[in-house]
PDB file of C-alpha atoms in Angstrom:
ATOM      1  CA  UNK A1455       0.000   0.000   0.000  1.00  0.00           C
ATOM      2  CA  UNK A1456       1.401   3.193  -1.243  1.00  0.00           C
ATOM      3  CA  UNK A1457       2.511   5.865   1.752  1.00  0.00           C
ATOM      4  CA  UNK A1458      -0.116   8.018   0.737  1.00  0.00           C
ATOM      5  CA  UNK A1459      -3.102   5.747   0.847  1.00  0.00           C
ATOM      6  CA  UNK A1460      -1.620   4.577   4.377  1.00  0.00           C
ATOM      7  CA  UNK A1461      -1.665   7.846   6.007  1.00  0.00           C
ATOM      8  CA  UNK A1462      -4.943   8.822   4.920  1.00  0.00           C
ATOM      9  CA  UNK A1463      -6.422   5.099   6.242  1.00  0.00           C
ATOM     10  CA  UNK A1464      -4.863   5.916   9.376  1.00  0.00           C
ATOM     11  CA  UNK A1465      -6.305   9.428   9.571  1.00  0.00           C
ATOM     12  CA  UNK A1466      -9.871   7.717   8.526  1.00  0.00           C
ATOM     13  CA  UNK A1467      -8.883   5.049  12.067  1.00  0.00           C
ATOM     14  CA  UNK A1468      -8.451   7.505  14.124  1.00  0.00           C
ATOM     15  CA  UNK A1469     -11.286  10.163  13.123  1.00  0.00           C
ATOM     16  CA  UNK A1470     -13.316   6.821  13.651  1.00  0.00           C
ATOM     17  CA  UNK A1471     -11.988   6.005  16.992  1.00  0.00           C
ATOM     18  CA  UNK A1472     -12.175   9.262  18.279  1.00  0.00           C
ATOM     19  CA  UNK A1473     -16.315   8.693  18.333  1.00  0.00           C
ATOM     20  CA  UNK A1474     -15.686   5.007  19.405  1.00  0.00           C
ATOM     21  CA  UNK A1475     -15.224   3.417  22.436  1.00  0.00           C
ATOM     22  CA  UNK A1476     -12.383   0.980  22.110  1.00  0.00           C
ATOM     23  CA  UNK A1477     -12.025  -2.711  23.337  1.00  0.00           C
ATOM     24  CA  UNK A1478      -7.942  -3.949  23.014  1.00  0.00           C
ATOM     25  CA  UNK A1479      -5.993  -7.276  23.248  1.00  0.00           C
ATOM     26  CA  UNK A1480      -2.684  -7.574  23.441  1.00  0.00           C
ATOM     27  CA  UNK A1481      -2.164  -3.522  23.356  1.00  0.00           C
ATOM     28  CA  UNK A1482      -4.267  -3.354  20.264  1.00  0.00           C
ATOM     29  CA  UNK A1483      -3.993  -3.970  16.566  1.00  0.00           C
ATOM     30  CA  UNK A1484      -0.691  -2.507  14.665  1.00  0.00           C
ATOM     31  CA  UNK A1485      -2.242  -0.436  12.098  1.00  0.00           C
ATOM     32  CA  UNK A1486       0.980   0.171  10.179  1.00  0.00           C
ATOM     33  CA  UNK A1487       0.820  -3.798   9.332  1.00  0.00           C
ATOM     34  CA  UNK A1488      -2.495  -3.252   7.655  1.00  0.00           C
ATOM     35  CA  UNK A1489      -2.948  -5.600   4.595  1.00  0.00           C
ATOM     36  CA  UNK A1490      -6.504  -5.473   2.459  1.00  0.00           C
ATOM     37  CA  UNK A1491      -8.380  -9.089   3.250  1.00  0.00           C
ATOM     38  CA  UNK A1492      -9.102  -9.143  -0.392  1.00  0.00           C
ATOM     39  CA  UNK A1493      -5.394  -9.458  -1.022  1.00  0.00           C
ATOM     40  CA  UNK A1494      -4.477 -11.658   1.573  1.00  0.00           C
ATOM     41  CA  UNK A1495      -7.068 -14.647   0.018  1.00  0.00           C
ATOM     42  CA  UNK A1496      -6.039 -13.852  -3.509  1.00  0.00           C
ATOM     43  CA  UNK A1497      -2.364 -14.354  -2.441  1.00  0.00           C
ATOM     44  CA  UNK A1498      -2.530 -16.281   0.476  1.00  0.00           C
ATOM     45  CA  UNK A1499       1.461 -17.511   0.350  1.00  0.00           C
ATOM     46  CA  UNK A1500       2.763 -14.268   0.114  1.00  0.00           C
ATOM     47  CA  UNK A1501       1.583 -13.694   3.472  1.00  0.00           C
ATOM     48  CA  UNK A1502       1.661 -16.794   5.269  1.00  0.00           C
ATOM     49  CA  UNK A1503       3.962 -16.767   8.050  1.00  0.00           C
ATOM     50  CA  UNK A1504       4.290 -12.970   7.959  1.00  0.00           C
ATOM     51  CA  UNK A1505       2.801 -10.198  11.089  1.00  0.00           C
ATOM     52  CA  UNK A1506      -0.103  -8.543   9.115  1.00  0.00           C
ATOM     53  CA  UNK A1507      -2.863  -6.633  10.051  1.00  0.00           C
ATOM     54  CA  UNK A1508      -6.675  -7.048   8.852  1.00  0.00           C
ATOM     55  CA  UNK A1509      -9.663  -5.564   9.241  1.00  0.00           C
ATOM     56  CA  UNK A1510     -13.358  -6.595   8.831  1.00  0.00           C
ATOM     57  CA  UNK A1511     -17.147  -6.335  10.549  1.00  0.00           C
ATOM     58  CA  UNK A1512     -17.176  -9.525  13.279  1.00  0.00           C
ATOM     59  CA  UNK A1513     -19.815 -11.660  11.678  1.00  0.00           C
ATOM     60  CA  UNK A1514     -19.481 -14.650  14.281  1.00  0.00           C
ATOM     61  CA  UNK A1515     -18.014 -15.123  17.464  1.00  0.00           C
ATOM     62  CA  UNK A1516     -17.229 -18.611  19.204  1.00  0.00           C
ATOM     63  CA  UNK A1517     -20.147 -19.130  21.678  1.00  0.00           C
ATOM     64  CA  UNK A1518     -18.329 -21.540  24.227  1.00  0.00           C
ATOM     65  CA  UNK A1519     -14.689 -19.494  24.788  1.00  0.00           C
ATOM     66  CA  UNK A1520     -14.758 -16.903  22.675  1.00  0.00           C
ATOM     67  CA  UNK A1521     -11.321 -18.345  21.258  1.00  0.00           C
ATOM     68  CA  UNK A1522     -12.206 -16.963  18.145  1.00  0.00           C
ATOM     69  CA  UNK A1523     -13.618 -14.885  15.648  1.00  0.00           C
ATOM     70  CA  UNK A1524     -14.636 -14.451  11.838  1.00  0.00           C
ATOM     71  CA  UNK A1525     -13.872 -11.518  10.073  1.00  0.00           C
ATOM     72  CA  UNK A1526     -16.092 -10.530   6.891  1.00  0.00           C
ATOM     73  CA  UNK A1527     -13.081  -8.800   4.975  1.00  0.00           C
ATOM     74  CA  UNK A1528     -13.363  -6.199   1.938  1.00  0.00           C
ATOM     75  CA  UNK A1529     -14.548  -8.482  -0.401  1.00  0.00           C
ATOM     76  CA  UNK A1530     -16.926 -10.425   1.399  1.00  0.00           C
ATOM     77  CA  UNK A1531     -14.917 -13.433   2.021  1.00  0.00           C
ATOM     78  CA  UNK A1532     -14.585 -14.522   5.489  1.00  0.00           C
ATOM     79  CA  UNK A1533     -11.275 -14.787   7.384  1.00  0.00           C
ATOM     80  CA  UNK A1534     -11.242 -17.049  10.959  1.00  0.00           C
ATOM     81  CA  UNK A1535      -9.051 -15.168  13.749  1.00  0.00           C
ATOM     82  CA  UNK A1536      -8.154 -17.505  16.145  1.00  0.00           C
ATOM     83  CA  UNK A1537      -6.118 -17.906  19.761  1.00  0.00           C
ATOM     84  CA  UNK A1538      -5.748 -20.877  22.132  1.00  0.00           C
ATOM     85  CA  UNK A1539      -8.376 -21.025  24.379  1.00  0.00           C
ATOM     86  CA  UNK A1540      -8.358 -18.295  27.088  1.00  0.00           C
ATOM     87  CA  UNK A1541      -4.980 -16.214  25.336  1.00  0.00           C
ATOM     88  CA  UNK A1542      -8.179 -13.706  24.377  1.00  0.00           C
ATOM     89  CA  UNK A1543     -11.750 -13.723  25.055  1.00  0.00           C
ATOM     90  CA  UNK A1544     -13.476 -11.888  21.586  1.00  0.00           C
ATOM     91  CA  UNK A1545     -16.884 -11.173  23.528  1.00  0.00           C
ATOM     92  CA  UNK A1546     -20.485 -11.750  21.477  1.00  0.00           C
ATOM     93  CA  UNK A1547     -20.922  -8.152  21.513  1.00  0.00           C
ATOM     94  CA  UNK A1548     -18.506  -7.764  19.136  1.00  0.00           C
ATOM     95  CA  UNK A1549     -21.230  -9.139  15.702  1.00  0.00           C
ATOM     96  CA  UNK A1550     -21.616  -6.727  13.818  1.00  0.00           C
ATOM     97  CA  UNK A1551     -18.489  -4.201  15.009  1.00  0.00           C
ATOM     98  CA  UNK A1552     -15.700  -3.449  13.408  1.00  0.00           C
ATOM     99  CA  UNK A1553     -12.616  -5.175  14.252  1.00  0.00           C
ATOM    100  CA  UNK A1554      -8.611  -5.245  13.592  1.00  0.00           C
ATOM    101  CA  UNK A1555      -6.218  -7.813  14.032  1.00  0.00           C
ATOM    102  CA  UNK A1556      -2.147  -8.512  14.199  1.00  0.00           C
ATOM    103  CA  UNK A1557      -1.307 -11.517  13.865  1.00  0.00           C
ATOM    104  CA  UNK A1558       0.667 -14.322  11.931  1.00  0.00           C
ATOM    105  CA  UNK A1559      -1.316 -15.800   8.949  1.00  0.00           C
ATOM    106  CA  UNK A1560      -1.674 -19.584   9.055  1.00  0.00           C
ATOM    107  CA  UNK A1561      -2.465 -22.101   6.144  1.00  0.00           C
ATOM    108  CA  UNK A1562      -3.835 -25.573   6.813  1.00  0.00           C
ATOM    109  CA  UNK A1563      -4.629 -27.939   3.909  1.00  0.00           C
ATOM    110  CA  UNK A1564      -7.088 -30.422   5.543  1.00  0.00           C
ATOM    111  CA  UNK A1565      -8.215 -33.907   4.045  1.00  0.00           C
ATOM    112  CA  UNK A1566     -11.495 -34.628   3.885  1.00  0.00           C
ATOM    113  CA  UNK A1567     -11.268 -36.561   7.393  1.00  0.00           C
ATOM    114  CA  UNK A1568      -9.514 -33.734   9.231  1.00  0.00           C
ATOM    115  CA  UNK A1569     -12.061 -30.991   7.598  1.00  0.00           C
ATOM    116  CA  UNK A1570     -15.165 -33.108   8.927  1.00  0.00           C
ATOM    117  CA  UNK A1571     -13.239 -32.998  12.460  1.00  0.00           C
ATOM    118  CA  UNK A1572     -13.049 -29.360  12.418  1.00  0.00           C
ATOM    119  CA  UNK A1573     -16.114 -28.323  10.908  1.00  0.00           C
ATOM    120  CA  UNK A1574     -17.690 -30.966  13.393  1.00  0.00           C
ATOM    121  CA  UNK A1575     -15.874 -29.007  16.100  1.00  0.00           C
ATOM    122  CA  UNK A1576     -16.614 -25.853  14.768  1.00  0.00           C
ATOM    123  CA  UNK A1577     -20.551 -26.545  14.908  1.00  0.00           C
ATOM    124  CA  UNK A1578     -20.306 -28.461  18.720  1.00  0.00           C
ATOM    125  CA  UNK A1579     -18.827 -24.591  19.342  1.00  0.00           C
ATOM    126  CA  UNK A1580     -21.798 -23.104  18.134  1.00  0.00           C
ATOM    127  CA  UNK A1581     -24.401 -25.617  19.406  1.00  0.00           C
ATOM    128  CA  UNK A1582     -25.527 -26.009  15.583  1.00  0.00           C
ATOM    129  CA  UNK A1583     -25.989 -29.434  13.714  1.00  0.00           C
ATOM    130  CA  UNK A1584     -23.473 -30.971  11.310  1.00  0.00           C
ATOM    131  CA  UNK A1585     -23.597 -33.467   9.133  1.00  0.00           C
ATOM    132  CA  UNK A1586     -20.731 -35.377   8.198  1.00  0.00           C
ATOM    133  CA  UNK A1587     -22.334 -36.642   5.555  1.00  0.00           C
ATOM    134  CA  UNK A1588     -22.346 -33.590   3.193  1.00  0.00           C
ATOM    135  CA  UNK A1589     -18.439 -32.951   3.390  1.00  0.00           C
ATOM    136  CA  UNK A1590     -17.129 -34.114   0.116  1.00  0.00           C
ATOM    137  CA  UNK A1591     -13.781 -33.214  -0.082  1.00  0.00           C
ATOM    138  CA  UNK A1592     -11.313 -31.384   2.209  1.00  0.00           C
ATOM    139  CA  UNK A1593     -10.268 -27.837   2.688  1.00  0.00           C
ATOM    140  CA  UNK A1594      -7.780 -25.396   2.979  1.00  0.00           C
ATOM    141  CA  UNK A1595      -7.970 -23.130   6.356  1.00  0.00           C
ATOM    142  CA  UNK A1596      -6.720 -19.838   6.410  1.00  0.00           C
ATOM    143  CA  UNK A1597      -6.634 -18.120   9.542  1.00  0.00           C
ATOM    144  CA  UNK A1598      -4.782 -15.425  11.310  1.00  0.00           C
ATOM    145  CA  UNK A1599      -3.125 -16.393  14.743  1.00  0.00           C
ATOM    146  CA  UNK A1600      -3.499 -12.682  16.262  1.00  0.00           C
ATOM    147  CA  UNK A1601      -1.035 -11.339  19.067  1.00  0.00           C
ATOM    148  CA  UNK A1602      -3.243  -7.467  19.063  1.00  0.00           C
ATOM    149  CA  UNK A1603      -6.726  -6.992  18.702  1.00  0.00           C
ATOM    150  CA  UNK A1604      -8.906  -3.677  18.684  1.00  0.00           C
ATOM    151  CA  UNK A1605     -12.469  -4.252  18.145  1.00  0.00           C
ATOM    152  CA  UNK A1606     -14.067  -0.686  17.736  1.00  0.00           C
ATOM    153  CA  UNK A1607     -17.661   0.062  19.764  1.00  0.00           C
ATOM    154  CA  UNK A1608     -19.535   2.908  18.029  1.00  0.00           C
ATOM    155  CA  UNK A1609     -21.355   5.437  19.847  1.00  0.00           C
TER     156      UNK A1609
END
């Protein structure tokens, strides 16, 4: 991202935080590591393994621990945030904010038996049904492994 187009995303942040309430992790999210979701998906190597930065609206939060988070990124797509189990607790209150996250971005390619494991998990999580039956072939699980959080609360 050009210097230009960084400075004035950080001067958008923090006219937006100055009329939010703020909840951190960690210290908060590094906003000079801020990478566009959209770009992150379409080159997911480039970026695996590296500190980045992303930002999205929470669209679901883990129900049991709170031990995670989706993020609805740029383009729509979805990208899981996730930290062992008490390291952060992303509170339910957070659907529907706007949230930021450093962290290291993490690649899994799961067979078809280790995807039906974690999207079994996933669903015991959020007390929803799954059916084994309907997983046909395995995935590929990107996620980011944050160290810094800031979820924003608008006034």
């Amino acid at each position: 991202m050009k210097l230009q187009n960084r400075l004035l995303l950080m001067l958008a942040l923090l006219s937006t935080i100055s009329y939010a309430s703020v909840t951190q992790f960690g210290g908060g999210a590094d906003m000079s590591k801020l990478v566009a979701g959209k770009d992150v998906l379409k080159n997911t190597e480039q970026f695996v393994g590296s500190q980045i930065t992303l930002s999205g609206e929470v669209v679901k939060v883990c129900k049991k621990r709170g031990c995670w988070m989706t993020l609805k990124v740029d383009n729509g797509e979805e990208i899981n945030v996730k930290v062992r189990d008490g390291d952060m607790v992303f509170p339910m209150s957070a659907i529907g904010k706007q949230a930021y996250a450093t962290g290291v971005l993490e690649k899994f390619e799961l067979d078809i038996e280790k995807t039906k494991r974690y999207l079994a998990h996933r669903a015991h999580e959020n007390g929803e049904v799954f059916d084994a039956s309907k997983v046909t072939e395995g995935m590929n699980l990107v996620r980011l492994k944050p160290n810094a959080v800031t979820i924003l609360e608008t006034k």
